[in-house]
């Protein structure tokens, strides 16, 4: 089974760029969709988008299209979530998880992103 | 988008008692429904998929039912470790969507 380990917490200023990482460990990484999920403080879960590491096929929730970029480096089993210009409203916990078109399991431990001037 | 509505928002139950959590979809999702448990400071964990199939490691005291638009997660006898937030999620159509969660707290 693939295990996912995410990069550490980030504190950024509005307008800055950021790329966070989800590292996969296990021999089925390239054969499974990876999803990114946002959880804003005290709120529910939002499906942002998914990527298939095998061929980099990427699909976005229309609510997040153009706001973030999901990419992969399958040579090192890493999936990325990137912002070019952060906003305060991007402050949230971000999770990666295995699964794209159905349920999600397992999940990474989460990366807290704080955007504040 | 399919809107998932969970009720109640908070449920207070004593250990050893049972609990019933509800999830309603704004349109049919057939049986394409999953349940997750999230404890403070932790990532969500898959409990159930296909509306009624327990994920690996989910105790038998958890059961799921329903199809179409109305779903239920039942916990037969609450253990201390079951007090958490529970989310439902539909995967019938894109974008996949979650309910807002039910907080199960100790009474």
mmCIF file of N, CA and C in Angstrom, chain B residues 7-99:
data_model
loop_
_atom_site.group_PDB
_atom_site.id
_atom_site.type_symbol
_atom_site.label_atom_id
_atom_site.label_comp_id
_atom_site.label_asym_id
_atom_site.label_seq_id
_atom_site.Cartn_x
_atom_site.Cartn_y
_atom_site.Cartn_z
ATOM 1 N N UNK B 7 -26.768 15.800 9.092
ATOM 2 C CA UNK B 7 -27.490 16.183 10.306
ATOM 3 C C UNK B 7 -27.358 15.099 11.365
ATOM 4 N N UNK B 8 -27.368 15.502 12.643
ATOM 5 C CA UNK B 8 -27.308 16.898 13.077
ATOM 6 C C UNK B 8 -25.889 17.441 12.944
ATOM 7 N N UNK B 9 -25.706 18.705 13.210
ATOM 8 C CA UNK B 9 -24.367 19.287 13.178
ATOM 9 C C UNK B 9 -23.536 18.756 14.343
ATOM 10 N N UNK B 10 -24.181 18.614 15.479
ATOM 11 C CA UNK B 10 -23.536 18.074 16.676
ATOM 12 C C UNK B 10 -24.468 17.069 17.320
ATOM 13 N N UNK B 11 -23.894 15.965 17.770
ATOM 14 C CA UNK B 11 -24.667 14.920 18.427
ATOM 15 C C UNK B 11 -23.969 14.578 19.737
ATOM 16 N N UNK B 12 -24.689 14.703 20.835
ATOM 17 C CA UNK B 12 -24.134 14.397 22.156
ATOM 18 C C UNK B 12 -24.676 13.065 22.624
ATOM 19 N N UNK B 13 -23.768 12.126 22.870
ATOM 20 C CA UNK B 13 -24.165 10.761 23.220
ATOM 21 C C UNK B 13 -23.246 10.251 24.330
ATOM 22 N N UNK B 14 -23.780 9.404 25.179
ATOM 23 C CA UNK B 14 -22.963 8.812 26.241
ATOM 24 C C UNK B 14 -22.250 7.575 25.726
ATOM 25 N N UNK B 15 -21.038 7.328 26.226
ATOM 26 C CA UNK B 15 -20.344 6.085 25.852
ATOM 27 C C UNK B 15 -21.223 4.865 26.140
ATOM 28 N N UNK B 16 -21.164 3.915 25.223
ATOM 29 C CA UNK B 16 -21.979 2.712 25.358
ATOM 30 C C UNK B 16 -23.312 2.803 24.643
ATOM 31 N N UNK B 17 -23.775 4.014 24.416
ATOM 32 C CA UNK B 17 -25.019 4.196 23.664
ATOM 33 C C UNK B 17 -24.731 4.154 22.169
ATOM 34 N N UNK B 18 -25.811 4.076 21.392
ATOM 35 C CA UNK B 18 -25.694 4.079 19.948
ATOM 36 C C UNK B 18 -25.868 5.486 19.387
ATOM 37 N N UNK B 19 -25.418 5.661 18.147
ATOM 38 C CA UNK B 19 -25.548 6.957 17.482
ATOM 39 C C UNK B 19 -25.890 6.746 16.020
ATOM 40 N N UNK B 20 -26.740 7.639 15.519
ATOM 41 C CA UNK B 20 -27.137 7.591 14.111
ATOM 42 C C UNK B 20 -26.880 8.942 13.472
ATOM 43 N N UNK B 21 -26.061 8.951 12.428
ATOM 44 C CA UNK B 21 -25.703 10.164 11.712
ATOM 45 C C UNK B 21 -26.322 10.087 10.323
ATOM 46 N N UNK B 22 -26.816 11.222 9.849
ATOM 47 C CA UNK B 22 -27.499 11.245 8.556
ATOM 48 C C UNK B 22 -26.770 12.093 7.536
ATOM 49 N N UNK B 23 -26.950 11.721 6.284
ATOM 50 C CA UNK B 23 -26.343 12.446 5.169
ATOM 51 C C UNK B 23 -27.348 12.408 4.021
ATOM 52 N N UNK B 24 -27.627 13.563 3.475
ATOM 53 C CA UNK B 24 -28.588 13.659 2.369
ATOM 54 C C UNK B 24 -27.932 14.350 1.187
ATOM 55 N N UNK B 25 -28.155 13.800 -0.002
ATOM 56 C CA UNK B 25 -27.626 14.379 -1.237
ATOM 57 C C UNK B 25 -28.706 15.164 -1.960
ATOM 58 N N UNK B 26 -28.295 16.226 -2.642
ATOM 59 C CA UNK B 26 -29.250 17.084 -3.347
ATOM 60 C C UNK B 26 -29.805 16.418 -4.612
ATOM 61 N N UNK B 27 -29.144 15.375 -5.058
ATOM 62 C CA UNK B 27 -29.651 14.540 -6.149
ATOM 63 C C UNK B 27 -29.078 13.148 -5.962
ATOM 64 N N UNK B 28 -29.621 12.186 -6.665
ATOM 65 C CA UNK B 28 -29.209 10.820 -6.409
ATOM 66 C C UNK B 28 -27.715 10.600 -6.650
ATOM 67 N N UNK B 29 -27.098 9.846 -5.744
ATOM 68 C CA UNK B 29 -25.700 9.432 -5.895
ATOM 69 C C UNK B 29 -25.620 7.908 -5.933
ATOM 70 N N UNK B 30 -26.747 7.262 -6.137
ATOM 71 C CA UNK B 30 -26.895 5.792 -6.081
ATOM 72 C C UNK B 30 -26.252 5.298 -4.778
ATOM 73 N N UNK B 31 -25.242 4.433 -4.846
ATOM 74 C CA UNK B 31 -24.545 3.980 -3.628
ATOM 75 C C UNK B 31 -23.121 4.509 -3.562
ATOM 76 N N UNK B 32 -22.855 5.575 -4.317
ATOM 77 C CA UNK B 32 -21.501 6.140 -4.414
ATOM 78 C C UNK B 32 -21.256 7.110 -3.269
ATOM 79 N N UNK B 33 -21.197 6.554 -2.074
ATOM 80 C CA UNK B 33 -21.066 7.378 -0.884
ATOM 81 C C UNK B 33 -20.039 6.771 0.061
ATOM 82 N N UNK B 34 -19.195 7.652 0.606
ATOM 83 C CA UNK B 34 -18.179 7.250 1.576
ATOM 84 C C UNK B 34 -18.369 8.037 2.867
ATOM 85 N N UNK B 35 -17.900 7.446 3.965
ATOM 86 C CA UNK B 35 -17.889 8.104 5.276
ATOM 87 C C UNK B 35 -16.450 8.154 5.793
ATOM 88 N N UNK B 36 -16.122 9.274 6.446
ATOM 89 C CA UNK B 36 -14.795 9.473 7.029
ATOM 90 C C UNK B 36 -14.941 9.896 8.482
ATOM 91 N N UNK B 37 -13.918 9.544 9.261
ATOM 92 C CA UNK B 37 -13.824 9.985 10.651
ATOM 93 C C UNK B 37 -12.598 10.880 10.770
ATOM 94 N N UNK B 38 -12.751 12.016 11.444
ATOM 95 C CA UNK B 38 -11.611 12.893 11.676
ATOM 96 C C UNK B 38 -11.523 13.251 13.149
ATOM 97 N N UNK B 39 -10.390 12.945 13.745
ATOM 98 C CA UNK B 39 -10.122 13.323 15.124
ATOM 99 C C UNK B 39 -9.289 14.589 15.143
ATOM 100 N N UNK B 40 -9.328 15.355 16.258
ATOM 101 C CA UNK B 40 -8.590 16.621 16.318
ATOM 102 C C UNK B 40 -7.112 16.443 15.990
ATOM 103 N N UNK B 41 -6.624 17.296 15.106
ATOM 104 C CA UNK B 41 -5.211 17.269 14.743
ATOM 105 C C UNK B 41 -4.806 16.131 13.824
ATOM 106 N N UNK B 42 -5.775 15.390 13.325
ATOM 107 C CA UNK B 42 -5.469 14.257 12.450
ATOM 108 C C UNK B 42 -6.140 14.425 11.095
ATOM 109 N N UNK B 43 -5.601 13.703 10.123
ATOM 110 C CA UNK B 43 -6.241 13.644 8.814
ATOM 111 C C UNK B 43 -7.495 12.781 8.896
ATOM 112 N N UNK B 44 -8.442 13.015 8.013
ATOM 113 C CA UNK B 44 -9.593 12.115 7.956
ATOM 114 C C UNK B 44 -9.163 10.686 7.648
ATOM 115 N N UNK B 45 -9.987 9.749 8.086
ATOM 116 C CA UNK B 45 -9.739 8.332 7.835
ATOM 117 C C UNK B 45 -10.995 7.720 7.231
ATOM 118 N N UNK B 46 -10.809 6.961 6.158
ATOM 119 C CA UNK B 46 -11.945 6.317 5.506
ATOM 120 C C UNK B 46 -12.538 5.252 6.411
ATOM 121 N N UNK B 47 -13.869 5.340 6.606
ATOM 122 C CA UNK B 47 -14.583 4.333 7.395
ATOM 123 C C UNK B 47 -15.372 3.375 6.512
ATOM 124 N N UNK B 48 -16.031 3.940 5.502
ATOM 125 C CA UNK B 48 -17.047 3.202 4.762
ATOM 126 C C UNK B 48 -17.044 3.687 3.322
ATOM 127 N N UNK B 49 -17.285 2.805 2.376
ATOM 128 C CA UNK B 49 -17.475 3.199 0.992
ATOM 129 C C UNK B 49 -18.588 2.346 0.402
ATOM 130 N N UNK B 50 -19.052 2.753 -0.763
ATOM 131 C CA UNK B 50 -20.188 2.032 -1.347
ATOM 132 C C UNK B 50 -21.407 2.062 -0.441
ATOM 133 N N UNK B 51 -21.473 3.082 0.385
ATOM 134 C CA UNK B 51 -22.560 3.323 1.351
ATOM 135 C C UNK B 51 -22.562 2.361 2.526
ATOM 136 N N UNK B 52 -22.139 1.108 2.319
ATOM 137 C CA UNK B 52 -22.311 0.119 3.387
ATOM 138 C C UNK B 52 -21.134 -0.854 3.543
ATOM 139 N N UNK B 53 -20.045 -0.645 2.819
ATOM 140 C CA UNK B 53 -18.888 -1.532 2.912
ATOM 141 C C UNK B 53 -17.855 -0.931 3.853
ATOM 142 N N UNK B 54 -17.544 -1.658 4.917
ATOM 143 C CA UNK B 54 -16.536 -1.151 5.855
ATOM 144 C C UNK B 54 -15.147 -1.206 5.228
ATOM 145 N N UNK B 55 -14.399 -0.109 5.402
ATOM 146 C CA UNK B 55 -13.010 -0.080 4.965
ATOM 147 C C UNK B 55 -12.171 -0.955 5.879
ATOM 148 N N UNK B 56 -10.996 -1.339 5.413
ATOM 149 C CA UNK B 56 -10.088 -2.142 6.222
ATOM 150 C C UNK B 56 -9.833 -1.453 7.551
ATOM 151 N N UNK B 57 -10.022 -2.190 8.632
ATOM 152 C CA UNK B 57 -9.759 -1.639 9.958
ATOM 153 C C UNK B 57 -10.948 -0.972 10.625
ATOM 154 N N UNK B 58 -12.057 -0.823 9.920
ATOM 155 C CA UNK B 58 -13.247 -0.217 10.542
ATOM 156 C C UNK B 58 -13.949 -1.263 11.394
ATOM 157 N N UNK B 59 -14.157 -0.941 12.678
ATOM 158 C CA UNK B 59 -14.797 -1.933 13.565
ATOM 159 C C UNK B 59 -16.210 -2.274 13.127
ATOM 160 N N UNK B 60 -16.637 -3.455 13.507
ATOM 161 C CA UNK B 60 -17.958 -3.949 13.105
ATOM 162 C C UNK B 60 -19.093 -3.167 13.749
ATOM 163 N N UNK B 61 -18.818 -2.382 14.795
ATOM 164 C CA UNK B 61 -19.885 -1.576 15.418
ATOM 165 C C UNK B 61 -20.330 -0.429 14.507
ATOM 166 N N UNK B 62 -19.561 -0.160 13.455
ATOM 167 C CA UNK B 62 -19.943 0.845 12.460
ATOM 168 C C UNK B 62 -20.699 0.162 11.315
ATOM 169 N N UNK B 63 -21.833 0.731 10.956
ATOM 170 C CA UNK B 63 -22.550 0.226 9.793
ATOM 171 C C UNK B 63 -23.109 1.386 8.988
ATOM 172 N N UNK B 64 -23.196 1.185 7.689
ATOM 173 C CA UNK B 64 -23.730 2.205 6.804
ATOM 174 C C UNK B 64 -24.898 1.666 6.021
ATOM 175 N N UNK B 65 -25.824 2.553 5.711
ATOM 176 C CA UNK B 65 -26.976 2.141 4.927
ATOM 177 C C UNK B 65 -27.449 3.296 4.066
ATOM 178 N N UNK B 66 -28.347 2.948 3.139
ATOM 179 C CA UNK B 66 -28.946 3.971 2.290
ATOM 180 C C UNK B 66 -28.522 3.851 0.852
ATOM 181 N N UNK B 67 -29.277 4.509 0.005
ATOM 182 C CA UNK B 67 -28.945 4.618 -1.414
ATOM 183 C C UNK B 67 -29.790 5.744 -1.997
ATOM 184 N N UNK B 68 -29.380 6.239 -3.142
ATOM 185 C CA UNK B 68 -30.121 7.337 -3.746
ATOM 186 C C UNK B 68 -29.703 8.665 -3.138
ATOM 187 N N UNK B 69 -30.541 9.205 -2.259
ATOM 188 C CA UNK B 69 -30.244 10.507 -1.664
ATOM 189 C C UNK B 69 -30.099 10.487 -0.152
ATOM 190 N N UNK B 70 -30.503 9.428 0.516
ATOM 191 C CA UNK B 70 -30.501 9.406 1.979
ATOM 192 C C UNK B 70 -29.656 8.266 2.530
ATOM 193 N N UNK B 71 -28.737 8.642 3.417
ATOM 194 C CA UNK B 71 -27.761 7.692 3.942
ATOM 195 C C UNK B 71 -27.639 7.842 5.451
ATOM 196 N N UNK B 72 -27.236 6.748 6.078
ATOM 197 C CA UNK B 72 -27.083 6.735 7.531
ATOM 198 C C UNK B 72 -25.803 6.007 7.905
ATOM 199 N N UNK B 73 -25.100 6.570 8.874
ATOM 200 C CA UNK B 73 -23.984 5.890 9.522
ATOM 201 C C UNK B 73 -24.425 5.618 10.949
ATOM 202 N N UNK B 74 -24.371 4.355 11.332
ATOM 203 C CA UNK B 74 -24.791 3.961 12.674
ATOM 204 C C UNK B 74 -23.612 3.374 13.427
ATOM 205 N N UNK B 75 -23.466 3.817 14.668
ATOM 206 C CA UNK B 75 -22.457 3.257 15.558
ATOM 207 C C UNK B 75 -23.233 2.585 16.679
ATOM 208 N N UNK B 76 -23.053 1.295 16.835
ATOM 209 C CA UNK B 76 -23.961 0.547 17.696
ATOM 210 C C UNK B 76 -23.734 0.802 19.178
ATOM 211 N N UNK B 77 -22.494 0.926 19.597
ATOM 212 C CA UNK B 77 -22.181 1.137 21.006
ATOM 213 C C UNK B 77 -20.898 1.952 21.066
ATOM 214 N N UNK B 78 -21.034 3.208 21.454
ATOM 215 C CA UNK B 78 -19.919 4.138 21.314
ATOM 216 C C UNK B 78 -18.768 3.843 22.268
ATOM 217 N N UNK B 79 -17.580 3.776 21.702
ATOM 218 C CA UNK B 79 -16.353 3.702 22.477
ATOM 219 C C UNK B 79 -15.766 5.100 22.577
ATOM 220 N N UNK B 80 -14.877 5.304 23.536
ATOM 221 C CA UNK B 80 -14.296 6.635 23.743
ATOM 222 C C UNK B 80 -13.590 7.140 22.481
ATOM 223 N N UNK B 81 -12.997 6.235 21.727
ATOM 224 C CA UNK B 81 -12.245 6.640 20.531
ATOM 225 C C UNK B 81 -13.149 7.012 19.355
ATOM 226 N N UNK B 82 -14.449 6.827 19.482
ATOM 227 C CA UNK B 82 -15.376 7.139 18.395
ATOM 228 C C UNK B 82 -15.817 8.595 18.395
ATOM 229 N N UNK B 83 -15.506 9.333 19.460
ATOM 230 C CA UNK B 83 -15.943 10.723 19.521
ATOM 231 C C UNK B 83 -15.013 11.552 18.629
ATOM 232 N N UNK B 84 -15.596 12.089 17.570
ATOM 233 C CA UNK B 84 -14.832 12.697 16.480
ATOM 234 C C UNK B 84 -15.824 13.412 15.564
ATOM 235 N N UNK B 85 -15.307 13.930 14.455
ATOM 236 C CA UNK B 85 -16.166 14.516 13.424
ATOM 237 C C UNK B 85 -16.268 13.516 12.275
ATOM 238 N N UNK B 86 -17.477 13.376 11.750
ATOM 239 C CA UNK B 86 -17.739 12.439 10.662
ATOM 240 C C UNK B 86 -18.220 13.197 9.430
ATOM 241 N N UNK B 87 -17.634 12.852 8.298
ATOM 242 C CA UNK B 87 -17.988 13.480 7.021
ATOM 243 C C UNK B 87 -18.489 12.417 6.049
ATOM 244 N N UNK B 88 -19.509 12.763 5.279
ATOM 245 C CA UNK B 88 -19.886 11.920 4.143
ATOM 246 C C UNK B 88 -19.352 12.572 2.874
ATOM 247 N N UNK B 89 -19.222 11.788 1.832
ATOM 248 C CA UNK B 89 -18.675 12.273 0.551
ATOM 249 C C UNK B 89 -19.296 11.477 -0.580
ATOM 250 N N UNK B 90 -19.770 12.178 -1.608
ATOM 251 C CA UNK B 90 -20.320 11.479 -2.777
ATOM 252 C C UNK B 90 -19.282 11.400 -3.869
ATOM 253 N N UNK B 91 -19.278 10.305 -4.586
ATOM 254 C CA UNK B 91 -18.372 10.169 -5.728
ATOM 255 C C UNK B 91 -19.144 9.707 -6.965
ATOM 256 N N UNK B 92 -20.396 10.136 -7.024
ATOM 257 C CA UNK B 92 -21.199 9.818 -8.201
ATOM 258 C C UNK B 92 -20.860 10.733 -9.362
ATOM 259 N N UNK B 93 -20.638 12.017 -9.053
ATOM 260 C CA UNK B 93 -20.338 12.937 -10.138
ATOM 261 C C UNK B 93 -19.314 13.979 -9.704
ATOM 262 N N UNK B 94 -18.634 14.509 -10.706
ATOM 263 C CA UNK B 94 -17.581 15.497 -10.500
ATOM 264 C C UNK B 94 -18.170 16.901 -10.460
ATOM 265 N N UNK B 95 -17.745 17.817 -9.579
ATOM 266 C CA UNK B 95 -16.693 17.555 -8.602
ATOM 267 C C UNK B 95 -17.215 16.758 -7.419
ATOM 268 N N UNK B 96 -16.379 15.909 -6.891
ATOM 269 C CA UNK B 96 -16.759 15.137 -5.722
ATOM 270 C C UNK B 96 -16.941 16.100 -4.554
ATOM 271 N N UNK B 97 -17.937 15.862 -3.738
ATOM 272 C CA UNK B 97 -18.273 16.804 -2.680
ATOM 273 C C UNK B 97 -18.487 16.097 -1.344
ATOM 274 N N UNK B 98 -18.195 16.858 -0.277
ATOM 275 C CA UNK B 98 -18.325 16.378 1.092
ATOM 276 C C UNK B 98 -19.483 17.082 1.783
ATOM 277 N N UNK B 99 -20.036 16.417 2.792
ATOM 278 C CA UNK B 99 -20.920 17.096 3.715
ATOM 279 C C UNK B 99 -20.110 17.976 4.650
#
